[in-house]
Short mmCIF file of C-alpha atoms in Angstrom, two decimals:
data_model
loop_
_atom_site.label_atom_id
_atom_site.label_comp_id
_atom_site.label_asym_id
_atom_site.label_seq_id
_atom_site.Cartn_x
_atom_site.Cartn_y
_atom_site.Cartn_z
CA MET A 1 32.09 59.15 47.78
CA ILE A 2 31.35 60.68 51.16
CA GLU A 3 34.95 60.19 52.37
CA ARG A 4 36.25 61.97 49.30
CA ILE A 5 33.84 64.85 49.84
CA LEU A 6 34.80 65.23 53.49
CA LEU A 7 38.50 65.14 52.63
CA SER A 8 38.05 67.91 50.10
CA ILE A 9 37.00 70.31 52.86
CA LYS A 10 40.66 70.52 53.78
CA GLN A 11 41.46 71.81 50.30
CA LEU A 12 39.40 74.93 50.94
CA PRO A 13 41.40 78.08 51.57
CA ALA A 14 41.45 79.21 55.19
CA PHE A 15 38.76 81.75 55.96
CA PRO A 16 40.48 85.14 55.59
CA ALA A 17 41.83 86.23 58.99
CA THR A 18 41.32 89.81 57.80
CA VAL A 19 37.63 89.69 58.71
CA GLN A 20 38.32 88.67 62.29
CA LYS A 21 41.14 91.22 62.70
CA VAL A 22 39.14 94.11 61.29
CA SER A 23 36.04 93.21 63.34
CA GLU A 24 38.17 93.40 66.47
CA LEU A 25 39.61 96.79 65.51
CA LEU A 26 36.15 98.13 64.66
CA ARG A 27 34.78 97.10 68.03
CA ASN A 28 36.57 100.11 69.45
CA GLU A 29 34.44 103.17 68.64
CA ASP A 30 37.55 105.32 68.07
CA TYR A 31 39.23 102.82 65.80
CA ASP A 32 42.49 103.80 64.16
CA VAL A 33 41.79 104.26 60.44
CA ASN A 34 45.38 103.53 59.41
CA ALA A 35 45.49 100.33 61.43
CA VAL A 36 42.33 99.10 59.68
CA VAL A 37 43.66 100.12 56.25
CA ASN A 38 46.90 98.25 56.87
CA VAL A 39 45.14 95.03 57.80
CA ILE A 40 42.92 95.10 54.71
CA LYS A 41 45.65 96.16 52.28
CA TYR A 42 47.63 93.09 53.22
CA ASP A 43 45.04 90.93 51.40
CA GLN A 44 45.04 91.91 47.72
CA GLY A 45 42.06 89.79 46.68
CA ILE A 46 39.85 91.28 49.35
CA THR A 47 41.13 94.79 48.63
CA ALA A 48 40.18 94.43 44.96
CA ASN A 49 36.68 93.20 45.87
CA ILE A 50 36.11 95.98 48.40
CA LEU A 51 37.00 98.60 45.81
CA LYS A 52 34.58 96.97 43.36
CA ILE A 53 31.63 97.13 45.74
CA SER A 54 32.25 100.24 47.87
CA ASN A 55 30.62 102.57 45.35
CA SER A 56 27.50 100.41 45.13
CA ALA A 57 24.24 102.30 45.64
CA TYR A 58 23.51 99.70 48.32
CA PHE A 59 25.95 101.41 50.70
CA GLY A 60 24.69 104.86 49.76
CA VAL A 61 27.99 106.71 50.07
CA ARG A 62 28.02 110.07 48.26
CA GLN A 63 31.78 110.49 47.96
CA LYS A 64 33.61 108.54 45.29
CA ILE A 65 35.68 105.79 46.91
CA ARG A 66 38.98 105.24 45.12
CA SER A 67 41.17 103.59 47.74
CA ILE A 68 40.89 101.38 50.80
CA HIS A 69 41.66 104.47 52.84
CA ASP A 70 38.58 106.20 51.31
CA ALA A 71 36.51 103.06 51.97
CA VAL A 72 37.47 102.94 55.65
CA ILE A 73 36.68 106.63 56.10
CA TYR A 74 33.49 106.97 54.07
CA LEU A 75 31.73 103.59 54.48
CA GLY A 76 31.52 103.83 58.23
CA GLN A 77 31.76 101.03 60.73
CA LYS A 78 28.67 99.01 59.77
CA ASN A 79 29.02 99.20 56.01
CA LEU A 80 32.78 98.67 56.10
CA LEU A 81 32.28 95.42 57.96
CA ARG A 82 29.53 94.38 55.55
CA ALA A 83 31.68 95.20 52.51
CA LEU A 84 34.55 93.25 54.03
CA GLN A 85 32.36 90.20 54.75
CA THR A 86 30.94 90.26 51.23
CA ALA A 87 34.38 90.73 49.66
CA SER A 88 35.87 87.86 51.68
CA VAL A 89 33.13 85.32 51.10
CA GLY A 90 33.08 86.36 47.44
CA ARG A 91 36.76 85.36 47.20
CA ILE A 92 35.92 81.88 48.44
CA PHE A 93 33.04 81.51 46.00
CA SER A 94 35.26 82.64 43.11
CA LYS A 95 37.42 79.60 43.69
CA GLY A 96 34.60 77.07 44.04
CA THR A 97 32.38 74.93 41.81
CA ALA A 98 28.66 75.31 42.37
CA GLY A 99 27.47 71.98 40.96
CA TYR A 100 23.81 71.02 40.60
CA GLY A 101 23.84 72.35 37.05
CA MET A 102 24.36 75.93 38.11
CA LYS A 103 27.10 78.45 37.71
CA THR A 104 29.04 79.69 40.74
CA ARG A 105 27.81 83.19 39.95
CA GLU A 106 24.19 81.98 40.33
CA LEU A 107 24.88 80.37 43.70
CA TRP A 108 26.58 83.62 44.74
CA GLY A 109 23.54 85.62 43.56
CA HIS A 110 21.31 83.45 45.72
CA SER A 111 23.70 83.82 48.69
CA VAL A 112 23.80 87.62 48.47
CA ALA A 113 20.00 87.74 48.15
CA VAL A 114 19.61 85.60 51.28
CA ALA A 115 22.12 87.80 53.15
CA LEU A 116 20.21 90.98 52.20
CA MET A 117 16.89 89.31 53.04
CA SER A 118 18.24 88.18 56.45
CA GLN A 119 18.76 91.85 57.36
CA ILE A 120 15.32 92.83 56.06
CA VAL A 121 13.72 90.14 58.24
CA SER A 122 15.95 91.02 61.21
CA ARG A 123 14.86 94.66 60.97
CA ARG A 124 11.22 93.52 61.05
CA ILE A 125 11.58 91.13 63.94
CA ALA A 126 14.31 92.65 66.10
CA ARG A 127 14.42 96.23 64.77
CA ARG A 128 18.13 95.96 64.05
CA GLU A 129 20.63 94.53 61.61
CA ASP A 130 23.09 91.84 62.62
CA ALA A 131 26.61 91.33 61.27
CA THR A 132 26.89 87.70 62.43
CA LEU A 133 23.58 86.91 60.76
CA TYR A 134 24.85 88.53 57.56
CA THR A 135 27.94 86.29 57.47
CA ALA A 136 25.91 83.18 58.30
CA ALA A 137 23.40 83.97 55.53
CA LEU A 138 26.12 84.65 52.99
CA LEU A 139 27.70 81.28 53.78
CA HIS A 140 24.58 79.15 54.28
CA ASP A 141 25.06 77.18 51.04
CA VAL A 142 28.84 76.84 51.29
CA GLY A 143 28.33 73.05 51.40
CA LYS A 144 27.16 73.20 47.78
CA LEU A 145 30.56 74.59 46.80
CA ILE A 146 32.26 71.49 48.18
CA MET A 147 29.65 69.11 46.84
CA GLY A 148 29.78 70.80 43.44
CA GLU A 149 32.36 68.62 41.79
CA TYR A 150 30.92 65.38 43.10
CA VAL A 151 27.22 65.68 42.38
CA GLN A 152 27.23 65.88 38.58
CA GLU A 153 26.50 62.20 38.13
CA SER A 154 24.13 62.07 41.12
CA SER A 155 21.85 64.93 40.21
CA GLN A 156 19.52 62.86 38.02
CA ARG A 157 18.98 60.38 40.84
CA ILE A 158 18.41 63.18 43.35
CA PHE A 159 15.89 64.78 41.04
CA ALA A 160 14.06 61.48 40.46
CA LEU A 161 13.57 61.07 44.23
CA MET A 162 12.33 64.64 44.56
CA GLU A 163 9.92 64.14 41.69
CA SER A 164 8.34 61.21 43.51
CA GLY A 165 7.06 63.85 45.95
CA LYS A 166 8.16 61.83 48.96
CA TYR A 167 11.62 63.34 49.37
CA SER A 168 12.67 66.89 50.09
CA PHE A 169 15.85 67.99 48.33
CA LEU A 170 17.77 67.50 51.56
CA GLU A 171 16.43 63.97 52.07
CA ALA A 172 17.21 63.11 48.45
CA GLU A 173 20.79 64.31 48.89
CA GLU A 174 21.14 62.15 51.99
CA ALA A 175 19.72 59.10 50.21
CA VAL A 176 21.92 59.43 47.11
CA ILE A 177 25.15 60.99 48.41
CA GLY A 178 25.03 60.07 52.10
CA ILE A 179 25.24 63.63 53.38
CA ASN A 180 23.27 66.80 52.66
CA HIS A 181 24.77 70.15 51.66
CA ALA A 182 23.73 71.84 54.92
CA GLU A 183 25.46 69.26 57.12
CA LEU A 184 28.51 69.43 54.87
CA GLY A 185 28.50 73.23 55.22
CA GLY A 186 28.45 72.70 58.99
CA ARG A 187 31.67 70.67 58.68
CA VAL A 188 33.20 73.56 56.78
CA ALA A 189 32.19 75.90 59.61
CA VAL A 190 34.00 73.62 62.07
CA TYR A 191 37.07 73.58 59.81
CA TRP A 192 37.03 77.39 59.81
CA ASN A 193 36.54 77.58 63.60
CA PHE A 194 33.34 79.56 63.32
CA PRO A 195 31.29 80.30 66.44
CA PRO A 196 28.38 77.93 67.22
CA GLU A 197 25.64 80.24 65.95
CA ILE A 198 27.21 80.44 62.48
CA HIS A 199 27.82 76.70 62.49
CA ASP A 200 24.20 76.00 63.40
CA ALA A 201 22.88 78.54 60.90
CA ILE A 202 24.71 76.74 58.10
CA ALA A 203 24.16 73.16 59.26
CA TYR A 204 20.45 73.61 60.04
CA HIS A 205 19.41 76.21 57.48
CA HIS A 206 16.66 73.93 56.18
CA ARG A 207 15.77 72.38 59.56
CA PRO A 208 16.13 74.94 62.38
CA ASP A 209 13.59 72.84 64.31
CA ARG A 210 16.33 70.25 64.81
CA ILE A 211 18.57 72.52 66.86
CA LEU A 212 18.49 71.09 70.34
CA SER A 213 20.39 73.62 72.39
CA GLY A 214 21.46 77.23 72.27
CA ASP A 215 19.75 80.27 70.81
CA ALA A 216 18.24 79.39 67.45
CA MET A 217 17.58 83.00 66.41
CA ILE A 218 20.32 83.31 63.79
CA PRO A 219 19.73 79.86 62.24
CA SER A 220 15.98 80.54 62.17
CA LEU A 221 16.42 83.87 60.41
CA VAL A 222 18.72 82.29 57.84
CA TYR A 223 16.09 79.62 57.26
CA ILE A 224 13.36 82.23 56.84
CA ALA A 225 15.45 84.43 54.54
CA ASP A 226 16.38 81.41 52.42
CA GLN A 227 12.76 80.25 52.07
CA PHE A 228 11.58 83.76 51.14
CA CYS A 229 14.23 84.01 48.42
CA LEU A 230 13.40 80.55 47.08
CA MET A 231 9.76 81.56 46.79
CA MET A 232 10.86 84.58 44.75
CA GLY A 233 12.63 82.16 42.43
CA ILE A 234 16.09 83.36 43.49
CA ASP A 235 17.22 79.80 43.86
CA GLY A 236 20.35 78.02 44.90
CA GLY A 237 20.23 75.18 42.38
CA MET A 238 17.88 72.38 41.43
CA ASP A 239 16.14 72.28 44.78
CA GLY A 240 13.39 74.73 43.84
CA LEU A 241 10.88 74.71 46.67
CA ALA A 242 11.37 71.04 47.54
CA HIS A 243 11.96 71.82 51.21
CA ARG A 244 9.97 71.06 54.31
CA GLY A 245 7.90 73.99 55.48
CA ILE A 246 8.34 74.58 59.21
CA SER A 247 5.57 77.00 60.12
CA GLU A 248 6.43 76.92 63.84
CA VAL A 249 9.49 79.06 63.07
CA MET A 250 7.25 81.73 61.51
CA HIS A 251 4.91 81.60 64.52
CA LYS A 252 7.80 81.86 66.94
CA TYR A 253 8.83 85.22 65.49
CA GLY A 254 5.29 86.41 64.89
CA LEU A 255 5.68 86.56 61.11
CA LYS A 256 2.51 86.89 59.05
CA GLU A 257 1.99 86.41 55.35
CA LYS A 258 2.04 90.17 54.91
CA ASP A 259 5.53 90.30 56.43
CA LEU A 260 6.66 87.84 53.79
CA GLU A 261 5.09 89.83 50.97
CA GLN A 262 6.52 93.14 52.17
CA SER A 263 9.94 91.56 52.65
CA MET A 264 9.81 90.38 49.04
CA LEU A 265 9.12 93.95 47.89
CA ALA A 266 11.99 95.26 50.04
CA LEU A 267 14.42 92.72 48.63
CA TYR A 268 13.35 93.55 45.09
CA ASP A 269 14.38 97.18 45.74
CA GLU A 270 17.64 96.32 47.50
CA LEU A 271 18.75 93.95 44.76
CA GLU A 272 18.34 96.72 42.21
CA GLN A 273 20.92 98.70 44.18
CA ALA A 274 23.27 95.84 44.94
CA ASP A 275 24.43 94.97 41.43
CA GLU A 276 28.11 95.47 42.26
CA LEU A 277 27.87 92.95 45.11
CA LEU A 278 26.58 90.32 42.71
CA ARG A 279 29.28 91.01 40.16
CA ILE A 280 32.34 90.15 42.25
CA VAL A 281 31.88 86.46 41.42
CA ASN A 282 31.91 85.45 37.75
CA MET B 1 21.21 79.59 27.54
CA ASN B 2 20.40 82.81 25.66
CA PHE B 3 20.04 83.06 21.93
CA MET B 4 19.70 86.01 19.61
CA GLY B 5 16.10 87.11 19.64
CA ASP B 6 15.61 86.08 23.28
CA VAL B 7 13.75 88.80 25.13
CA ILE B 8 14.36 88.24 28.84
CA ILE B 9 11.53 89.11 31.18
CA GLY B 10 12.71 89.68 34.73
CA ILE B 11 10.77 89.36 37.95
CA SER B 12 7.93 91.93 38.10
CA ASP B 13 8.35 92.65 34.41
CA PHE B 14 6.44 92.09 31.15
CA ASN B 15 6.89 92.42 27.42
CA CYS B 16 4.94 92.01 24.17
CA SER B 17 6.11 91.42 20.62
CA ARG B 18 5.01 90.75 17.07
CA LYS B 19 8.52 90.14 15.72
CA PRO B 20 8.61 86.55 14.44
CA ASP B 21 12.25 86.15 15.51
CA ASP B 22 11.55 87.01 19.13
CA VAL B 23 11.31 84.45 21.90
CA LEU B 24 10.01 85.81 25.20
CA VAL B 25 11.75 84.07 28.12
CA THR B 26 11.41 84.21 31.85
CA TYR B 27 13.70 82.30 34.20
CA ALA B 28 13.29 80.88 37.66
CA LEU B 29 9.64 81.11 38.52
CA GLY B 30 9.34 80.01 42.13
CA SER B 31 6.04 81.04 43.66
CA CYS B 32 5.74 83.75 41.01
CA ILE B 33 3.61 83.18 37.92
CA ALA B 34 4.17 83.73 34.22
CA VAL B 35 1.07 84.69 32.25
CA VAL B 36 1.58 83.96 28.56
CA VAL B 37 -0.78 85.27 25.87
CA PHE B 38 -0.80 84.83 22.10
CA ASP B 39 -3.08 85.95 19.29
CA PRO B 40 -2.58 83.48 16.42
CA VAL B 41 -4.18 85.77 13.84
CA ALA B 42 -2.29 88.97 14.64
CA MET B 43 0.74 86.85 15.61
CA VAL B 44 1.22 88.96 18.72
CA GLY B 45 2.46 87.47 21.97
CA GLY B 46 3.12 88.72 25.46
CA MET B 47 4.47 87.52 28.79
CA LEU B 48 4.13 88.79 32.35
CA HIS B 49 6.18 87.58 35.35
CA PHE B 50 4.33 88.79 38.43
CA MET B 51 5.39 88.23 42.01
CA LEU B 52 2.39 88.81 44.26
CA PRO B 53 -1.40 88.57 43.96
CA ASP B 54 -2.71 91.87 45.19
CA SER B 55 -1.57 95.46 44.62
CA THR B 56 -3.33 96.80 47.71
CA LEU B 57 -0.21 95.61 49.60
CA ASP B 58 1.67 98.69 48.36
CA LYS B 59 -0.07 101.22 46.14
CA ASN B 60 3.10 103.19 45.42
CA LYS B 61 4.96 100.09 44.30
CA ALA B 62 2.00 99.10 42.16
CA SER B 63 2.00 102.39 40.28
CA ALA B 64 5.77 102.32 39.81
CA SER B 65 5.93 98.62 38.79
CA PRO B 66 2.42 97.41 37.90
CA ALA B 67 3.84 94.12 36.58
CA MET B 68 4.71 93.18 40.16
CA PHE B 69 1.12 92.23 41.02
CA ALA B 70 -1.48 90.02 39.32
CA ASP B 71 -4.31 92.55 39.51
CA THR B 72 -2.31 95.41 37.97
CA GLY B 73 -0.01 93.36 35.72
CA ILE B 74 -2.59 91.28 33.83
CA PRO B 75 -4.63 94.25 32.50
CA LEU B 76 -1.35 95.93 31.48
CA LEU B 77 -0.24 92.80 29.59
CA PHE B 78 -3.54 92.58 27.69
CA LYS B 79 -3.68 96.29 26.84
CA SER B 80 -0.11 96.24 25.57
CA CYS B 81 -0.96 93.31 23.29
CA TYR B 82 -4.08 95.11 22.00
CA ALA B 83 -1.83 98.03 21.11
CA LEU B 84 0.10 95.68 18.82
CA GLY B 85 -3.07 94.45 17.13
CA ALA B 86 -4.14 91.53 19.31
CA GLU B 87 -7.83 91.00 20.10
CA LYS B 88 -9.18 89.60 23.34
CA ARG B 89 -11.53 87.06 21.75
CA ARG B 90 -8.65 85.43 19.85
CA MET B 91 -6.09 85.41 22.65
CA ILE B 92 -4.77 82.10 23.88
CA VAL B 93 -3.87 82.30 27.57
CA LYS B 94 -1.47 80.06 29.47
CA ILE B 95 -0.06 80.22 32.98
CA ALA B 96 2.94 78.57 34.67
CA GLY B 97 4.57 78.78 38.09
CA GLY B 98 3.06 79.23 41.53
CA ALA B 99 5.17 76.57 43.25
CA SER B 100 4.87 76.03 46.99
CA ILE B 101 6.93 74.51 49.75
CA LEU B 102 6.39 70.86 50.78
CA ASN B 103 3.53 69.71 53.01
CA ASP B 104 2.97 72.10 55.85
CA GLY B 105 -0.64 73.20 55.59
CA ASP B 106 -0.03 76.11 57.90
CA TYR B 107 2.90 77.52 55.95
CA PHE B 108 2.83 80.66 53.77
CA ARG B 109 1.54 79.67 50.36
CA ILE B 110 2.27 82.58 48.10
CA GLY B 111 2.29 80.20 45.15
CA GLN B 112 -1.23 78.99 45.86
CA LYS B 113 -2.44 82.54 46.47
CA ASN B 114 -0.98 83.62 43.14
CA ILE B 115 -2.71 80.77 41.29
CA THR B 116 -6.06 81.63 42.90
CA ALA B 117 -5.63 85.32 42.06
CA VAL B 118 -4.97 84.64 38.36
CA ARG B 119 -7.89 82.24 38.03
CA LYS B 120 -10.22 84.71 39.70
CA ILE B 121 -9.18 87.61 37.47
CA PHE B 122 -9.66 85.54 34.31
CA TRP B 123 -12.96 84.09 35.49
CA LYS B 124 -14.31 87.59 36.22
CA ASN B 125 -13.26 88.76 32.77
CA ASN B 126 -14.59 85.74 30.89
CA VAL B 127 -11.16 84.58 29.81
CA MET B 128 -10.46 80.86 29.50
CA ILE B 129 -7.10 79.50 30.60
CA ASP B 130 -6.00 77.27 27.72
CA GLY B 131 -2.95 75.73 29.30
CA GLU B 132 -1.58 75.54 32.81
CA ASP B 133 1.44 74.12 34.60
CA THR B 134 1.20 75.37 38.16
CA GLY B 135 1.78 74.32 41.76
CA GLN B 136 4.19 71.52 42.76
CA ASN B 137 7.51 72.44 44.31
CA TYR B 138 9.92 72.99 41.44
CA ASN B 139 11.10 76.08 39.60
CA ARG B 140 10.20 76.73 35.99
CA THR B 141 11.58 78.57 32.98
CA VAL B 142 9.02 79.60 30.36
CA ARG B 143 9.56 80.48 26.67
CA LEU B 144 7.08 81.83 24.14
CA GLN B 145 8.03 81.69 20.44
CA ILE B 146 6.37 84.55 18.58
CA ALA B 147 6.93 82.77 15.25
CA ASP B 148 4.38 80.05 16.04
CA GLY B 149 2.97 80.78 19.50
CA LYS B 150 4.55 77.68 20.99
CA CYS B 151 4.94 77.88 24.78
CA LEU B 152 7.59 75.69 26.43
CA VAL B 153 8.02 75.11 30.16
CA ARG B 154 11.27 73.71 31.54
CA THR B 155 11.42 72.44 35.12
CA SER B 156 14.48 72.78 37.37
CA GLY B 157 15.11 69.07 36.77
CA GLY B 158 15.53 69.71 33.04
CA VAL B 159 12.23 68.25 31.73
CA VAL B 160 10.72 70.37 28.94
CA LYS B 161 7.07 70.27 28.00
CA GLU B 162 4.83 72.21 25.68
CA LEU B 163 1.86 73.95 27.25
#
C-alpha cells in the first residue's frame, strides 16, 4: 500500500507558481499594482477564490472589492498575500479526498483554524505575524489528502490501536499503513520544492521535538496551534486528542495555561469573521 | 448527519426545548464539555457546550457569551430550563467531553480542568451527576432526544453509547 500512496503524490497538481511570483513582487515596497494583477489573473481558480474571500470581515476592508484590481489595491500587502495563500491552498483541497471518515470541507475548516491560531500564537510569542508560518499551518495536514483514498479500510484497525491507549494516532497510522500523515505531508513538501522550514513544519507537526537541526520555531508554532485547535474540538479527523503531549515546546516559548485559554477566545472571535475563508472548499 | 428537528448547539452555545420532535445535538467536543439536563415530568431538556472553566479569564467575553464558561453557562442553562417549566429537584444531569492529550503530566489539561470545574459547581449546588462520559483522548458528539430524554454519546471512532 505504501508504494501506491507514495506514487500518488505525483498526481497532485503542482503548487501554484502564482504564490511565489506574487510574493516576490510584493517584496518590493513600491510594487507595481498592474504587474501583480496580471500574475494573479492568469490563474482563474485562484482569482475566483480571492474574490470570494476578499470581502470577508477577517480582512476588515471597508471598500467593496469587486475585481482582482480592487483586491490588490485595498487588501494591502499583508492581507493580499494571506488571501492569495488561502485561495491557492483552498484550490488544492478542493481537488482532494480527506479520508478518515471526514469531508474535505471539514479538513479545510481545521486547516484554516490552525492557520489563524498560528498567527494568534505568533503574535503572543514574537509580537508579529508570519506569512511562512501561515502557509505551513494551512498545509500541515496535506498528507491526509493523499492518504484519504487509501485509509478507508484501515481506519477501523487504526482506531482499535488508539483505543488500546498504547498508541497515539500517529503511531497507529505507522503500524497499520506503514507511514504517518505528517511524514507523507513532508514528502509532498519535497515534491513541491518547499523551503526546509515549511517541510519540517508539515513533517513534524506532531513531533517538533524530533527535529534535529535548524530553527524549529515555525514547526513548533504549527504544533502548538494544531494542539490548541484539537482541544477546542476543531479536529482534523478521527485522531481526536490521541497525540503525544510535548510540554517542553510550551516551556521553550514561555507559554502558560492562560495563554492557551486566551488564544482559544481569540480564535473563537476570528472564526466568526472568517466564514468566507471556510466556504471556498465544499 | 442532520435530521429535521435537530437543534445544533455550537461551541460556547446552549439551548433548551420542550418540543418532543427536537433533538439537541453538539458536535466535536474536544476538551470542551457538554452539560445535558432533562426534567422527565415537564419533558424539558437543555444542553450547554462550554469551552473553558472560569469566566474570570475575560469578564467582557463572559457577559457577551456566558455559555463559553462553566461558571456562567451552567446557571444560564438551568434558569432557561426553569423558564420552560423544569424543576431543579427533578432534573437529570449528564456530562460528556473533557478529553485530554496523551500522557504528559506537565502538559496543559484544559479537559481535566473543565471536568473539575463542572463537578465542583454541581457539588456546591447539591446537584448529582447522573451520567458521565469524560476524559480519555477522543472527541465526542452528544445528542439529547426531548421525546424521551435519551442521551447518546458517539465517539470519533463511531461507537455510540447511551448515558
